[in-house]
């Protein structure tokens, strides 16, 4: 089965800096990979999706990369703000490729704290 | 739409008691997922439904757990009998992957279950 590792349980950075979170997986490369944000006491909220044939995706201050050779995705938040403090989860689709299976495996998450 | 609705938000029960968690997915979503989240194991998929039919229940821990979806707007997850190790936050999520190219899963607020 697919195993997912997110580089660290916690990451502290200074406001204004770029936060970089890592998601590594074993076995086959998934059809796509997603990133979610989870605030305390709430359910995860979808942020971005990147497909196996895409190298990079951007959304406002967020950037995601996907390297199927390294079996790794990087999630960047530029010009970080205290409001970005949350836990960030990566999630992989079970299927090899194509449309996907719609069934996700989640990493344990990285808790990001942005210090003013 | 109100989003995914879960009840109760908190449940405290004693070992051996039956627990029923409830979920109302977003209207029109034909996939429904039940997850369990703990610090040790992260977010784990228990079971998911497509058009009210269970597709994969391989994540259900044991026979004490059962899930039903009698119609498109309601699902239950039942634990009988409950044990202290079942203490966790249980999330319900729904999606409409055929209409949403991002295959975003929409999560409810979760039910925090404590079994004494």
XYZ file of N, CA, C and O in Angstrom, chain B residues 75-116:
168
model
N -26.074 9.328 6.201
C -25.242 8.156 6.458
C -24.976 8.065 7.951
O -24.951 9.081 8.656
N -24.786 6.852 8.445
C -24.440 6.634 9.846
C -23.215 5.745 9.959
O -22.972 4.876 9.108
N -22.448 5.985 11.000
C -21.329 5.120 11.383
C -21.614 4.681 12.815
O -21.795 5.514 13.699
N -21.689 3.373 13.003
C -22.057 2.843 14.303
C -20.904 2.032 14.880
O -20.222 1.278 14.154
N -20.685 2.176 16.177
C -19.679 1.388 16.885
C -20.405 0.679 18.028
O -21.021 1.310 18.883
N -20.334 -0.633 17.999
C -21.018 -1.427 19.012
C -20.293 -2.759 19.241
O -20.231 -3.577 18.317
N -19.752 -2.982 20.425
C -19.644 -2.075 21.559
C -18.431 -1.170 21.430
O -17.434 -1.536 20.810
N -18.496 0.006 21.998
C -17.374 0.946 21.916
C -16.286 0.576 22.929
O -16.567 -0.032 23.971
N -15.039 0.950 22.578
C -13.892 0.701 23.435
C -13.081 1.991 23.548
O -13.148 2.838 22.636
N -12.293 2.138 24.620
C -11.491 3.370 24.772
C -10.601 3.664 23.573
O -10.396 4.831 23.222
N -10.082 2.647 22.909
C -9.205 2.884 21.749
C -9.956 3.434 20.539
O -9.324 3.808 19.541
N -11.266 3.484 20.608
C -12.040 4.094 19.529
C -12.083 5.622 19.658
O -12.595 6.305 18.759
N -11.579 6.142 20.753
C -11.578 7.595 20.962
C -10.773 8.268 19.853
O -9.612 7.923 19.614
N -11.405 9.214 19.175
C -10.798 9.868 18.017
C -11.769 10.934 17.528
O -12.866 11.095 18.072
N -11.350 11.652 16.483
C -12.272 12.545 15.781
C -12.687 11.841 14.491
O -11.821 11.396 13.723
N -13.971 11.729 14.274
C -14.506 11.060 13.088
C -15.042 12.120 12.133
O -15.873 12.942 12.496
N -14.542 12.060 10.897
C -14.958 13.014 9.876
C -15.751 12.311 8.789
O -15.447 11.185 8.397
N -16.720 13.022 8.292
C -17.453 12.625 7.103
C -17.082 13.634 6.013
O -16.895 14.825 6.288
N -16.926 13.140 4.792
C -16.620 14.021 3.662
C -17.447 13.585 2.461
O -17.837 12.412 2.359
N -17.724 14.524 1.568
C -18.435 14.159 0.344
C -17.767 14.820 -0.849
O -17.011 15.788 -0.698
N -18.006 14.264 -2.023
C -17.426 14.828 -3.235
C -18.293 14.501 -4.435
O -19.146 13.598 -4.388
N -18.050 15.238 -5.504
C -18.739 15.021 -6.782
C -17.669 15.055 -7.864
O -17.563 16.038 -8.603
N -16.848 14.007 -7.965
C -15.671 14.055 -8.840
C -15.986 14.195 -10.317
O -15.180 14.731 -11.076
N -17.161 13.750 -10.733
C -17.472 13.861 -12.154
C -17.791 15.295 -12.555
O -17.691 15.665 -13.723
N -18.190 16.103 -11.601
C -18.511 17.504 -11.884
C -17.391 18.441 -11.469
O -17.405 19.620 -11.792
N -16.395 17.906 -10.754
C -15.355 18.743 -10.168
C -13.999 18.179 -10.589
O -13.582 17.152 -10.094
N -13.328 18.872 -11.472
C -12.070 18.330 -11.995
C -10.982 18.244 -10.932
O -9.984 17.562 -11.123
N -11.174 18.935 -9.816
C -10.187 18.871 -8.736
C -10.431 17.705 -7.791
O -9.631 17.453 -6.910
N -11.546 17.025 -7.967
C -11.892 15.921 -7.065
C -11.747 16.328 -5.602
O -11.217 15.581 -4.777
N -12.218 17.528 -5.310
C -12.111 18.048 -3.952
C -13.061 17.292 -3.033
O -14.220 17.056 -3.378
N -12.544 16.927 -1.862
C -13.411 16.347 -0.844
C -13.766 17.453 0.147
O -12.886 18.179 0.613
N -15.051 17.543 0.469
C -15.554 18.543 1.399
C -15.818 17.851 2.733
O -16.609 16.917 2.802
N -15.139 18.328 3.753
C -15.221 17.686 5.056
C -16.222 18.383 5.976
O -16.376 19.612 5.935
N -16.856 17.570 6.814
C -17.673 18.116 7.880
C -16.808 18.570 9.039
O -15.585 18.408 9.001
N -17.431 19.108 10.095
C -16.669 19.617 11.242
C -16.144 18.518 12.154
O -15.307 18.780 13.018
N -16.615 17.289 11.952
C -16.126 16.172 12.752
C -16.938 15.935 14.013
O -17.634 16.825 14.515
N -16.840 14.701 14.507
C -17.411 14.325 15.798
C -16.259 13.859 16.673
O -15.552 12.909 16.307
N -16.070 14.529 17.804
C -15.029 14.104 18.738
C -15.621 13.081 19.685
O -16.503 13.404 20.476
N -15.144 11.846 19.582
C -15.657 10.745 20.395
C -14.671 10.405 21.505
O -13.482 10.201 21.239
N -15.176 10.362 22.719
C -14.387 9.935 23.869
C -15.086 8.748 24.504
O -16.260 8.848 24.876
N -14.362 7.637 24.584
C -14.914 6.435 25.211
C -14.155 6.202 26.522
O -12.935 6.012 26.507
N -14.886 6.262 27.618
C -14.244 6.152 28.942
C -14.144 4.699 29.401
O -14.932 3.856 28.970
